XYZ file of C-alpha atoms in Angstrom:
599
model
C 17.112 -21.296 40.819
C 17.798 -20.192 37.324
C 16.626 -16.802 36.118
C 13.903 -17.023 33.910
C 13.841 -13.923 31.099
C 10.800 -11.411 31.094
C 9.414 -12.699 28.101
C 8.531 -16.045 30.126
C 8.347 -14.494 33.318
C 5.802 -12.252 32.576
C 3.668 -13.987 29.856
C -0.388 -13.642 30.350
C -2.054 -16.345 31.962
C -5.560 -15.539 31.388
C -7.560 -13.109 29.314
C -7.521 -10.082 31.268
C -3.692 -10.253 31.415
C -3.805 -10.121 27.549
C -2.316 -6.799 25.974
C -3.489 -4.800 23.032
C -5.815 -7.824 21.468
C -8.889 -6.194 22.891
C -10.531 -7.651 19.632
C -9.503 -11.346 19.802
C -10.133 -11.837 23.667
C -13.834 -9.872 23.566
C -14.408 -12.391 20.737
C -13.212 -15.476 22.337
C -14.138 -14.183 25.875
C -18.208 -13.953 24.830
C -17.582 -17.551 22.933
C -16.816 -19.387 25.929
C -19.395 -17.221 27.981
C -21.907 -18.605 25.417
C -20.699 -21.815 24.654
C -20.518 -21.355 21.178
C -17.249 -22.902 20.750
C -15.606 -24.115 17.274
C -13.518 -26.559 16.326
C -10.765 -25.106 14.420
C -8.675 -21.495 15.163
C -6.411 -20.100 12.802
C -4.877 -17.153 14.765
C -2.610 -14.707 12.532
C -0.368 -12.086 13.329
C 3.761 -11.186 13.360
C 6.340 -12.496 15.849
C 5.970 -11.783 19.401
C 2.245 -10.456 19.926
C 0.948 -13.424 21.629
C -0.735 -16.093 19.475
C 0.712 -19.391 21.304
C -0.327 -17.489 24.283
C -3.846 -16.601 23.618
C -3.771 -20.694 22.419
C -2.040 -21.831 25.581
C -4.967 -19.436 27.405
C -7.962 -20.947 25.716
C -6.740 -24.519 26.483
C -6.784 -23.398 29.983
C -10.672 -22.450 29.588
C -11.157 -25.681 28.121
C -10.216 -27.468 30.266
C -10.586 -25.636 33.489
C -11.572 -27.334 36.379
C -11.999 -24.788 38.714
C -10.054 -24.078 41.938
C -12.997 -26.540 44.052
C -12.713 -29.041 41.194
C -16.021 -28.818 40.464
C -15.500 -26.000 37.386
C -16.615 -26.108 33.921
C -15.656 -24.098 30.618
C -14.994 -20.424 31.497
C -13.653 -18.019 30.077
C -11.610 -16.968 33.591
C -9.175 -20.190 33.767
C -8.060 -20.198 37.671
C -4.418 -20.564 37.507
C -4.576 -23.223 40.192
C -6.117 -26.411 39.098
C -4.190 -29.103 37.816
C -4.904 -29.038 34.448
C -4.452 -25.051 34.659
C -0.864 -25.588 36.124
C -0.083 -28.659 33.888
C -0.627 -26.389 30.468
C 1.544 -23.391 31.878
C 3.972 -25.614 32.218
C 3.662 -27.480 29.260
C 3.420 -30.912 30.472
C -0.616 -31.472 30.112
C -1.111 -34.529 28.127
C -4.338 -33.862 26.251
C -2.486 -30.320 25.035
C 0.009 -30.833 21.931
C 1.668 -28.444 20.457
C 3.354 -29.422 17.336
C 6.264 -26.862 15.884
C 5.567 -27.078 11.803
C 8.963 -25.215 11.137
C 10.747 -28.443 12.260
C 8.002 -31.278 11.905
C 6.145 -30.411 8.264
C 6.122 -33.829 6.754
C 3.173 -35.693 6.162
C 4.037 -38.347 8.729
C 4.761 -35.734 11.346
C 0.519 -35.227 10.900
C -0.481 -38.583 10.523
C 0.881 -39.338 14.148
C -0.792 -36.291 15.899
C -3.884 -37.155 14.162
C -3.767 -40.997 15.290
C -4.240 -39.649 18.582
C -7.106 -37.608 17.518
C -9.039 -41.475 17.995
C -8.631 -41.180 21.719
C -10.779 -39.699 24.102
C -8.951 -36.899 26.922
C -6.981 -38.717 29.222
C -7.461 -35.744 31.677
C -8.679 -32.936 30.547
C -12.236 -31.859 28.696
C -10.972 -31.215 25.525
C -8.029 -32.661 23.423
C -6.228 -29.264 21.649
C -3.942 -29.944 19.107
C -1.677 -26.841 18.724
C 0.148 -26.564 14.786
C 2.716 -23.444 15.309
C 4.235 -21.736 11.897
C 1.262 -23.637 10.372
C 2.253 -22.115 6.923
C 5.246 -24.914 7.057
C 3.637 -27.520 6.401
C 3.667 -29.004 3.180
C 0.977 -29.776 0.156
C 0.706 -33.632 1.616
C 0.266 -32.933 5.288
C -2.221 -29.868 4.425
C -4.042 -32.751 2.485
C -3.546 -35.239 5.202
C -5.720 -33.207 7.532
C -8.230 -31.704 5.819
C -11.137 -34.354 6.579
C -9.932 -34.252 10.475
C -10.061 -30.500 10.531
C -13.883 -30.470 9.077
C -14.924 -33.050 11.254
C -13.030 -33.945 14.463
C -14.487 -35.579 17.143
C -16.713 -33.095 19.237
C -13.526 -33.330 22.406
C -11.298 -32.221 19.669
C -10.110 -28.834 19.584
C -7.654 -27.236 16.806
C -5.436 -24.125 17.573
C -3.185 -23.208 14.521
C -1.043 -20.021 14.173
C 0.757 -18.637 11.690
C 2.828 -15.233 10.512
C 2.123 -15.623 6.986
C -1.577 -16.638 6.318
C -1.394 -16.087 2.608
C 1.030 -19.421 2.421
C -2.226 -21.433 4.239
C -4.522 -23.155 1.521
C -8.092 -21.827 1.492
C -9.175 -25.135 1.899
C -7.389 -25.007 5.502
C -9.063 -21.124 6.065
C -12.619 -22.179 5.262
C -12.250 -24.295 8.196
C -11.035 -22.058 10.302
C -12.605 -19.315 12.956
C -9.620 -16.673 11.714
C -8.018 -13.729 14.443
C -5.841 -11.195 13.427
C -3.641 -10.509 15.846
C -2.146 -6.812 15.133
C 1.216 -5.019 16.259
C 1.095 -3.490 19.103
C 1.166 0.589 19.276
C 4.389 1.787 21.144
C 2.523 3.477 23.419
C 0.418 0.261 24.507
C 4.474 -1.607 24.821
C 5.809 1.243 27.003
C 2.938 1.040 29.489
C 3.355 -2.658 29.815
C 7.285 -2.239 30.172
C 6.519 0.799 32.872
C 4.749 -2.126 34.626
C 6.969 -4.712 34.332
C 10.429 -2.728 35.352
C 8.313 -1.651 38.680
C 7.576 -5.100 39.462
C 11.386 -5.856 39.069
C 12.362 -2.784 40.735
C 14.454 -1.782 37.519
C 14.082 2.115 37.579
C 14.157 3.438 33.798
C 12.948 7.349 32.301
C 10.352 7.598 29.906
C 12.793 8.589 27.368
C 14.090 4.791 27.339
C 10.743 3.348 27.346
C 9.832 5.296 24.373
C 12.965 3.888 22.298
C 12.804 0.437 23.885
C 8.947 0.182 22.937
C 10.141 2.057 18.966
C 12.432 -0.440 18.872
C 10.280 -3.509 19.373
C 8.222 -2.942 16.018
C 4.776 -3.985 17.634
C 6.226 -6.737 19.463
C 5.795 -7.460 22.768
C 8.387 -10.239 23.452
C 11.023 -8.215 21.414
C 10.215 -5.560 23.390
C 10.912 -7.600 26.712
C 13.880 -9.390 25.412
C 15.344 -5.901 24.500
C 14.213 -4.753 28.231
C 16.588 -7.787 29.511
C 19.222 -7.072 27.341
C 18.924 -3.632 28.309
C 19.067 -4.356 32.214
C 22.399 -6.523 31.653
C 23.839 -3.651 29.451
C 23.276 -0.802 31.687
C 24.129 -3.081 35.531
C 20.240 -3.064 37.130
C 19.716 0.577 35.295
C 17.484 1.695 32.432
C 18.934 5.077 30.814
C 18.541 6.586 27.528
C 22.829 6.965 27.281
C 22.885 3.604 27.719
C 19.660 2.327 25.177
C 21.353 4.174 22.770
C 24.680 2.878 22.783
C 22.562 -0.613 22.935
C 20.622 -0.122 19.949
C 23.238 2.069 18.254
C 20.474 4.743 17.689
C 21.251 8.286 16.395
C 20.670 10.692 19.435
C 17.497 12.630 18.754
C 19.171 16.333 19.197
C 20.342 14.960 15.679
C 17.283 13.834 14.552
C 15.840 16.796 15.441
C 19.353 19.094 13.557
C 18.592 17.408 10.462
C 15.091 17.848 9.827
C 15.535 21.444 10.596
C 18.796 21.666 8.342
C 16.715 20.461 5.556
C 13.761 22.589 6.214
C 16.259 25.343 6.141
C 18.035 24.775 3.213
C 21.288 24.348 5.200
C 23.585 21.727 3.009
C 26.694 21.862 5.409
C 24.973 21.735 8.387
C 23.032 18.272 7.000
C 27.067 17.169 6.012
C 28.229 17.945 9.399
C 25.964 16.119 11.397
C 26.304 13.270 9.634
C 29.950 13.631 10.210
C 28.976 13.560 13.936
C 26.963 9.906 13.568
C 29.775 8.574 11.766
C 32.479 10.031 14.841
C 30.197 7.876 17.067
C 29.218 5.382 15.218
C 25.547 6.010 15.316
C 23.705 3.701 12.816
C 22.746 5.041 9.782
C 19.318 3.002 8.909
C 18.245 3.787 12.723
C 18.438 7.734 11.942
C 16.380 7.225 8.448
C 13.773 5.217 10.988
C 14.050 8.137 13.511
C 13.647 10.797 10.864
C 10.321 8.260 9.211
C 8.671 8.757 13.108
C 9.360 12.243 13.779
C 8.222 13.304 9.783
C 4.875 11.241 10.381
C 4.321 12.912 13.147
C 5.036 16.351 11.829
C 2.703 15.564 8.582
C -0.545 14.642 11.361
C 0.461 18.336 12.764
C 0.073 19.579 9.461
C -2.935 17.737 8.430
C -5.163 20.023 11.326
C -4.997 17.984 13.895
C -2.632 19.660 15.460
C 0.158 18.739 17.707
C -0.880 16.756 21.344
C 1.159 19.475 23.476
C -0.326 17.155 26.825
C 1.824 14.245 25.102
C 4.431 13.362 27.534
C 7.041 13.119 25.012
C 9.531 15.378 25.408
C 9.700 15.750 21.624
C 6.134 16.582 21.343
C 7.550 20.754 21.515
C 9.676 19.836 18.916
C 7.272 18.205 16.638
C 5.287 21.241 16.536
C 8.217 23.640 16.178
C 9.609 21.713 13.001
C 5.679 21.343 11.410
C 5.611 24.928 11.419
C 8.498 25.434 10.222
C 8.480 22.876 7.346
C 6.297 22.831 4.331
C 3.457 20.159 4.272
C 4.703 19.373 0.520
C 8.210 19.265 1.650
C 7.484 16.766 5.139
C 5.515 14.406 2.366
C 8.546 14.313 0.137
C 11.312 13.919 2.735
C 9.211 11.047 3.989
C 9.472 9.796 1.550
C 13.070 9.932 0.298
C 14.128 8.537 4.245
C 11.787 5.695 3.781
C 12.791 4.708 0.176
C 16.759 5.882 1.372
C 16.856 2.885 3.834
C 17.219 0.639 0.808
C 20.040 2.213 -0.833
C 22.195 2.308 2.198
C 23.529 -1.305 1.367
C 24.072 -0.593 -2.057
C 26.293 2.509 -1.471
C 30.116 1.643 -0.566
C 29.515 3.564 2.902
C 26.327 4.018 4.257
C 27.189 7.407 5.716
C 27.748 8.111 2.335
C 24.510 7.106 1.017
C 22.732 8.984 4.203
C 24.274 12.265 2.952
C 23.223 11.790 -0.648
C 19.691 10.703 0.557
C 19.324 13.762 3.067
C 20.702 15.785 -0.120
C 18.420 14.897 -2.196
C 15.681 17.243 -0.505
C 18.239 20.236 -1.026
C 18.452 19.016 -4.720
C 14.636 19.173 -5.537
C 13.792 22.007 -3.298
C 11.408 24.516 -5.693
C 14.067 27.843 -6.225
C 12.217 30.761 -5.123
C 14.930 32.979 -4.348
C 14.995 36.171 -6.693
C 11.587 35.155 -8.838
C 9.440 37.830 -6.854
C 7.116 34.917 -6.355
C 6.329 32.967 -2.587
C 6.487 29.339 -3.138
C 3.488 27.304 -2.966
C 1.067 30.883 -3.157
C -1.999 30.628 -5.103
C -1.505 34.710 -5.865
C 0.271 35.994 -8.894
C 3.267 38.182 -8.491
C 2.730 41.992 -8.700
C 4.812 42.053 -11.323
C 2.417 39.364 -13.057
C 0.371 41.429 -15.432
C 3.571 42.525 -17.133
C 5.910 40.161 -16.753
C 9.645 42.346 -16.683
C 12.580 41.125 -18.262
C 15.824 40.720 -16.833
C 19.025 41.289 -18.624
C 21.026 38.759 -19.584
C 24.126 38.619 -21.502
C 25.129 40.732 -24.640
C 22.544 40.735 -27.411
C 20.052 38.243 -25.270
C 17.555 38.685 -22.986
C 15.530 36.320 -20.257
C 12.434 36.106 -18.662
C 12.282 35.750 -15.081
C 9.416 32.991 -13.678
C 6.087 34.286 -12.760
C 2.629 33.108 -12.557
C -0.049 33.770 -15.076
C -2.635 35.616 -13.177
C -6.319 34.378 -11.926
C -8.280 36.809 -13.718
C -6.596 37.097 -17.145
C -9.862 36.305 -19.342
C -7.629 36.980 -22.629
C -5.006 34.120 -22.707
C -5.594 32.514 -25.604
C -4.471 28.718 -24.260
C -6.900 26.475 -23.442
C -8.202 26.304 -19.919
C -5.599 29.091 -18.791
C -7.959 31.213 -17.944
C -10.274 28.617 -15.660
C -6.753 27.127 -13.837
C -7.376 27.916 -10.197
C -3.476 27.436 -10.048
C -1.037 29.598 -11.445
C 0.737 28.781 -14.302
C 4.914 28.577 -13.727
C 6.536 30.011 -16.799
C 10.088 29.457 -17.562
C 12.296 30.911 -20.582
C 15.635 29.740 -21.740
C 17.624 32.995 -23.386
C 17.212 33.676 -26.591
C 19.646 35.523 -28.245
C 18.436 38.664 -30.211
C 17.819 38.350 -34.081
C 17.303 41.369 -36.439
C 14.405 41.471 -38.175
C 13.656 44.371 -40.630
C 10.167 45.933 -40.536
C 8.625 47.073 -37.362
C 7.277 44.839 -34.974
C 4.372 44.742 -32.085
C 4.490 43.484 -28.835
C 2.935 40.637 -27.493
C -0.618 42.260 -26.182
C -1.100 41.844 -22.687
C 2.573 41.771 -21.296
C 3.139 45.920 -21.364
C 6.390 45.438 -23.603
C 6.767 48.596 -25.951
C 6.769 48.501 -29.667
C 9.854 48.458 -31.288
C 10.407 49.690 -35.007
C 14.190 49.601 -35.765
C 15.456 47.272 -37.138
C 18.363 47.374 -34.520
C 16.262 47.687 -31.520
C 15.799 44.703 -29.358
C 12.983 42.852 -28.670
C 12.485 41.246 -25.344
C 11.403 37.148 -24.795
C 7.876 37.174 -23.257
C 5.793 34.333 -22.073
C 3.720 33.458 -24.733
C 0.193 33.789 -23.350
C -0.611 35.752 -26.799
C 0.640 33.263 -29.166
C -2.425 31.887 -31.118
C -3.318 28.008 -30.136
C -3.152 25.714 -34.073
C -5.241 22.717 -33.945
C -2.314 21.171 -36.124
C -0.132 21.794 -33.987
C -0.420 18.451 -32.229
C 0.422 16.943 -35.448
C 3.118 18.992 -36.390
C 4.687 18.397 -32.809
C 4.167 14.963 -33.153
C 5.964 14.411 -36.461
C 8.788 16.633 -35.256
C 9.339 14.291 -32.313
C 9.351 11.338 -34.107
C 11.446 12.399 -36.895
C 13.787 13.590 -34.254
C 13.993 9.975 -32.146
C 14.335 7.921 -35.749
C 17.119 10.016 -35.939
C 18.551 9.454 -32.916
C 18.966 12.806 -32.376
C 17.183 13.197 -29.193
C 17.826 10.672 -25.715
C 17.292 10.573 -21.793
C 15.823 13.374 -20.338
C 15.382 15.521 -23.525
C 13.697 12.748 -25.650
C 11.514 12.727 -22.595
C 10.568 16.587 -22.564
C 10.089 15.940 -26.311
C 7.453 13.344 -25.579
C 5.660 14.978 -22.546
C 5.472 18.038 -23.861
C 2.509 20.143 -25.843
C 2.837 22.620 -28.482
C 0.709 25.400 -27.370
C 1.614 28.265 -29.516
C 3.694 29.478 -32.343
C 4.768 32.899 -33.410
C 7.022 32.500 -36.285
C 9.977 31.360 -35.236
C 8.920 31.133 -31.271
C 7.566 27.736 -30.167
C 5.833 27.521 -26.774
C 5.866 23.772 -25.352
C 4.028 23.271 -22.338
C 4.989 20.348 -19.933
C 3.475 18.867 -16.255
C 6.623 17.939 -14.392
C 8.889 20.658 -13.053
C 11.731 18.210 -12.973
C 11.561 17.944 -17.397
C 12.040 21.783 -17.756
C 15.634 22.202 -16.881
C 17.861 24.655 -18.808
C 20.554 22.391 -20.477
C 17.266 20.092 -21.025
C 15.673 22.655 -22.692
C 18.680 24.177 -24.769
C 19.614 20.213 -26.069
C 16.159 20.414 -27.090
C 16.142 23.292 -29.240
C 19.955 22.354 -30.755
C 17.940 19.467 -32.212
C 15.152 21.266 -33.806
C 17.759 23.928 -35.491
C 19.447 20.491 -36.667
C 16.444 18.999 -37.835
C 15.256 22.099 -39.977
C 13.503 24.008 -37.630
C 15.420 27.101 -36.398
C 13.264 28.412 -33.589
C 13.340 29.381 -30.374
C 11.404 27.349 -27.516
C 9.821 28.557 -24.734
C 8.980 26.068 -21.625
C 5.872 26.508 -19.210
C 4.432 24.536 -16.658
C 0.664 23.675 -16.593
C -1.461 20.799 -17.528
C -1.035 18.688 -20.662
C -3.906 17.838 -23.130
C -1.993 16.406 -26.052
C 1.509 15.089 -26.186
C 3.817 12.949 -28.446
C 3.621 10.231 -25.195
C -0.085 10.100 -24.783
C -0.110 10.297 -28.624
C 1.746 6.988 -28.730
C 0.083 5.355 -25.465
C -3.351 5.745 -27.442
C -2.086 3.972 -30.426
C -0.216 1.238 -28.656
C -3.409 0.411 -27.111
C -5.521 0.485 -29.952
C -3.040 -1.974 -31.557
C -3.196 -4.076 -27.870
C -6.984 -3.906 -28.330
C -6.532 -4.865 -32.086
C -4.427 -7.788 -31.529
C -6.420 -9.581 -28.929
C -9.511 -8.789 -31.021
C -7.733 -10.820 -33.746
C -6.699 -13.725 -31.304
C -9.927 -14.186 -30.065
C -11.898 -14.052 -33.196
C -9.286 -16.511 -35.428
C -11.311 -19.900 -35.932
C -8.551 -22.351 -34.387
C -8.418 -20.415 -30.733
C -12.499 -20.669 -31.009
C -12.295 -23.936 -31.535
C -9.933 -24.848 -28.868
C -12.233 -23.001 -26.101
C -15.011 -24.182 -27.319
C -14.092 -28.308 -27.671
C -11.260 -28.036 -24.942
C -12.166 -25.279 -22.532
C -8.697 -23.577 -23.297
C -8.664 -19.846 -21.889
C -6.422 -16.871 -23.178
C -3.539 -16.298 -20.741
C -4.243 -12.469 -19.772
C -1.241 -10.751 -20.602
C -0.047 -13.066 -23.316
C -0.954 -11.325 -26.190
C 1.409 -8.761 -27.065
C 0.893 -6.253 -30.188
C 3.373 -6.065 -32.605
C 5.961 -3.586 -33.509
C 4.005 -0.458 -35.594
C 5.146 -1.292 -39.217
C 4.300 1.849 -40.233
């Protein structure tokens, strides 16, 4: 006798056998109890997760006939009566099942429908059974339309598809639609625990748990990767051995890299992928590893807390690393892993890429390291109030970053003092320039007076510096003189155009900007080399809050108030009235564009 794979051996035969559709069979399940049956299913749902079977099934009920022969529609099909037997084994004549990946042509359809004419041969029902449904073309869709609305009352159709939105809606209307949904990897492993006991095939739960990852909500991949498993390993199930199958990263590296990058440790995050190239670990399967274990870590964080009665082994693990990580940083590492799997084919090595991706964290990690300040807190510095200033280089000075307190009722930019959250503020050195006369502090900061002419003065934030309601304008003209110019590109045209000018002091400009990643020093110093070249010979301070007025938003308004213009002009010109009015033409949204700004 030939060996017959899991996947067949083990497929449900009634209802109750069914596995994680608890929504389809209730449904279908209190329809045959009630004998409110319909004519036409449409069941949906990816590969492997059972919708041939639940059709196979509810031909069965159909067209039961009891194990006395004296049954009628049920929705517990015995197994044992002829027609029961004949459909499992896919030789029951009023049962069709028609395979639209291979037979999608109109005259494919017009020969299953002839037979829709003729009453059951042997059964209660006909059931006509259209697989990959979505196949089919434009004529055969057509072809059955009037069939599908009105078959004969012994007709019956089953169709199934993985991609519903390629079915006309003149096809769904007439359909009773399921969803079938992937299955949870918990709800596979049980199944598979069941299954290897029935086969004797002894497996750990460790190999369960990457079997049932593995099968993406499937339940026949996950079998077919169970047989393939049991050839691979001789009769044994053992995580050494489902690894090397699957060519999946061990988790003690899994594990060594999300705590590398929670640490900050670069080399360690290089070595280990050394390791995974050594044994030739996949790549994409450690970014899918990393994507589980991250998700998991982020519910930990959310409050719910870690399920320490979980049986996974990793569960420990989990709750270690969510501690240890930030929330902010788990979020963004998610998402560079799951975003990373793409670039792996584009890189020349995809060990390569992996590194770069795993980098990347390292890269954008906040620097907190000698600011005085504990990332992500809410409280100022105690240093705050007076900000000190750290010495640079001869005849310059710098500010180190702080965080403009809470409390401070006196700062004269707007909304500073309501901002629950601190204000960043970052300084580029300035080099000292003589002025004569004496000279006042900035109030507020604690910085002394100074009245030589030699003496230097040191860079403060510029919470003091008196907000201009022209200065919107004047920023705004500045930027665009500078980008006719050409004098400004990449990264520093954009600081230029998302920043605000929030102060000015004489020759001190204070630009404020949202995004941390704009306000970089050789950004910032480009920046200011432009403005001495365009005339204005001033300093710039950068700080990081929220933006009111900018060159970009500036430029966003008037670009749609020319949008808004234009299609106001379009729909009001005579001819286009005409047209919609005589010929029922319409205006293609998104086809009118506004012109370049002439001024």
């Amino acid at each position: 006798m030939s060996y017959l794979v899991l996947a067949r051996k083990y497929r449900p035969r009634n209802f109750a056998e069914m596995v994680g559709q608890g929504h389809v069979v209730q449904a279908l399940v209190n329809a045959l109890q009630r004998q409110r049956l319909h004519h036409a299913y449409l069941f949906t749902g990816t590969r492997g997760v059972g919708k041939t079977t639940v059709a196979r099934i509810l031909a069965k009920s159909l067209n039961c006939q009891g194990a006395d022969g004296q049954g009628g529609i049920t929705a517990e099909p015995c197994g044992v009566c002829p027609a029961c037997q004949a459909i499992d084994a896919g030789r029951f004549v009023d049962y069709t099942e028609l395979d639209a990946a291979s037979n999608r042509g109109v005259d494919e359809v017009q020969q299953l429908l002839e037979q829709a004419v003729y009453k059951p041969v042997q059964g209660r029902f006909k059931v006509f059974m259209i697989d990959e449904v979505h196949m089919l073309t434009n004529h055969a869709f057509n072809a059955m339309l009037k069939t599908l609305e009105e078959p004969p009352e012994y007709l019956k159709f089953v169709l199934a598809t993985t991609d519903p939105q390629k079915v006309p809606v003149t096809v769904l209307s007439r359909c009773l639609q399921f969803n079938l949904r992937p299955m949870a990897p918990d709800t596979v492993r049980e199944h598979l625990q069941q299954v290897l006991a029935r086969e004797n095939v002894p497996a750990d739960a460790a190999s369960l748990h990457l079997l049932a990852r593995a099968a993406r909500g499937s339940m026949r991949d996950a079998l077919s990767l169970t047989d393939q498993a049991i050839a691979f390993g001789a009769g044994r199930i053992e995580l050494p051995v489902i690894r090397q199958m699957l060519g999946s990263a061990d988790r003690g590296h899994v594990l060594r890299l999300i705590e590398a990058s929670a640490l900050g440790q670069g080399r360690v995050l290089v070595e280990t992928v050394d390791l995974l190239r050594e044994h030739g670990l996949n790549a994409a399967s450690t970014l899918e590893d990393m994507v589980t274990l991250l998700q998991r870590m982020a519910v930990a964080q959310s409050g719910a807390g870690p399920d320490l009665s979980d049986p996974d082994p990793e569960a420990a693990e989990v709750a270690r690393l969510a501690a240890l990580m930030p929330a902010d940083e788990t979020q963004l590492l998610y998402s560079l892993c799951l975003h990373g799997r793409a670039e792996l084919g584009l890189a020349p090595d995809e060990y390569s890429a992996l590194t770069m991706v795993l980098l990347r964290l390292l890269a954008f990690k906040p620097a907190t390291a000698g600011t005085g300040v504990e990332k992500k807190s809410l409280k100022p510095a105690p240093e705050a109030a007076g900000v000190p200033s750290m010495p640079g280089p001869a005849g310059e000075t710098t500010v180190s970053r702080g965080e403009v307190p809470e409390n401070d009722k006196n700062s004269p930019i707007p909304g500073a003092e309501r901002s629950s959250v601190a204000t960043k503020i970052v300084s580029i050195p300035v080099r000292e320039q003589p002025r004569p006369g004496p000279r006042t502090a900035l109030a507020g900061l604690g910085a002394p007076e100074a009245g030589a002419d030699d003496a230097p003065r040191a860079e403060t934030p510029s919470r003091s510096m008196p907000f201009t309601d022209d200065a919107g304008d004047l920023w705004q003209a500045t930027v665009r003189t500078l980008m006719d110019r050409d004098a400004i590109s990449a990264l520093v045209r954009e600081l230029a155009l998302q920043s605000q000018l929030v102060g000015r002091d004489g020759d001190r400009w204070v630009l404020r900007v949202e995004r941390e990643s704009l306000n970089q020093a050789s950004t910032r110093e480009r920046l200011q080399a432009a403005l001495h070249a365009a005339g204005h010979p001033v300093s710039l301070t950068v700080e990081i809050g929220q933006v009111s007025d900018s060159p970009a938003r500036r430029l966003a308004m008037e670009l749609a108030r020319r949008q808004r213009a234009a299609q106001e002009l379009i729909q009001a010109d005579p001819f286009v009235q005409e047209m919609m009015r005589e010929f029922g033409a319409k205006i293609v949204p998104g086809s009118i564009k506004a012109g370049p700004d002439r001024s």
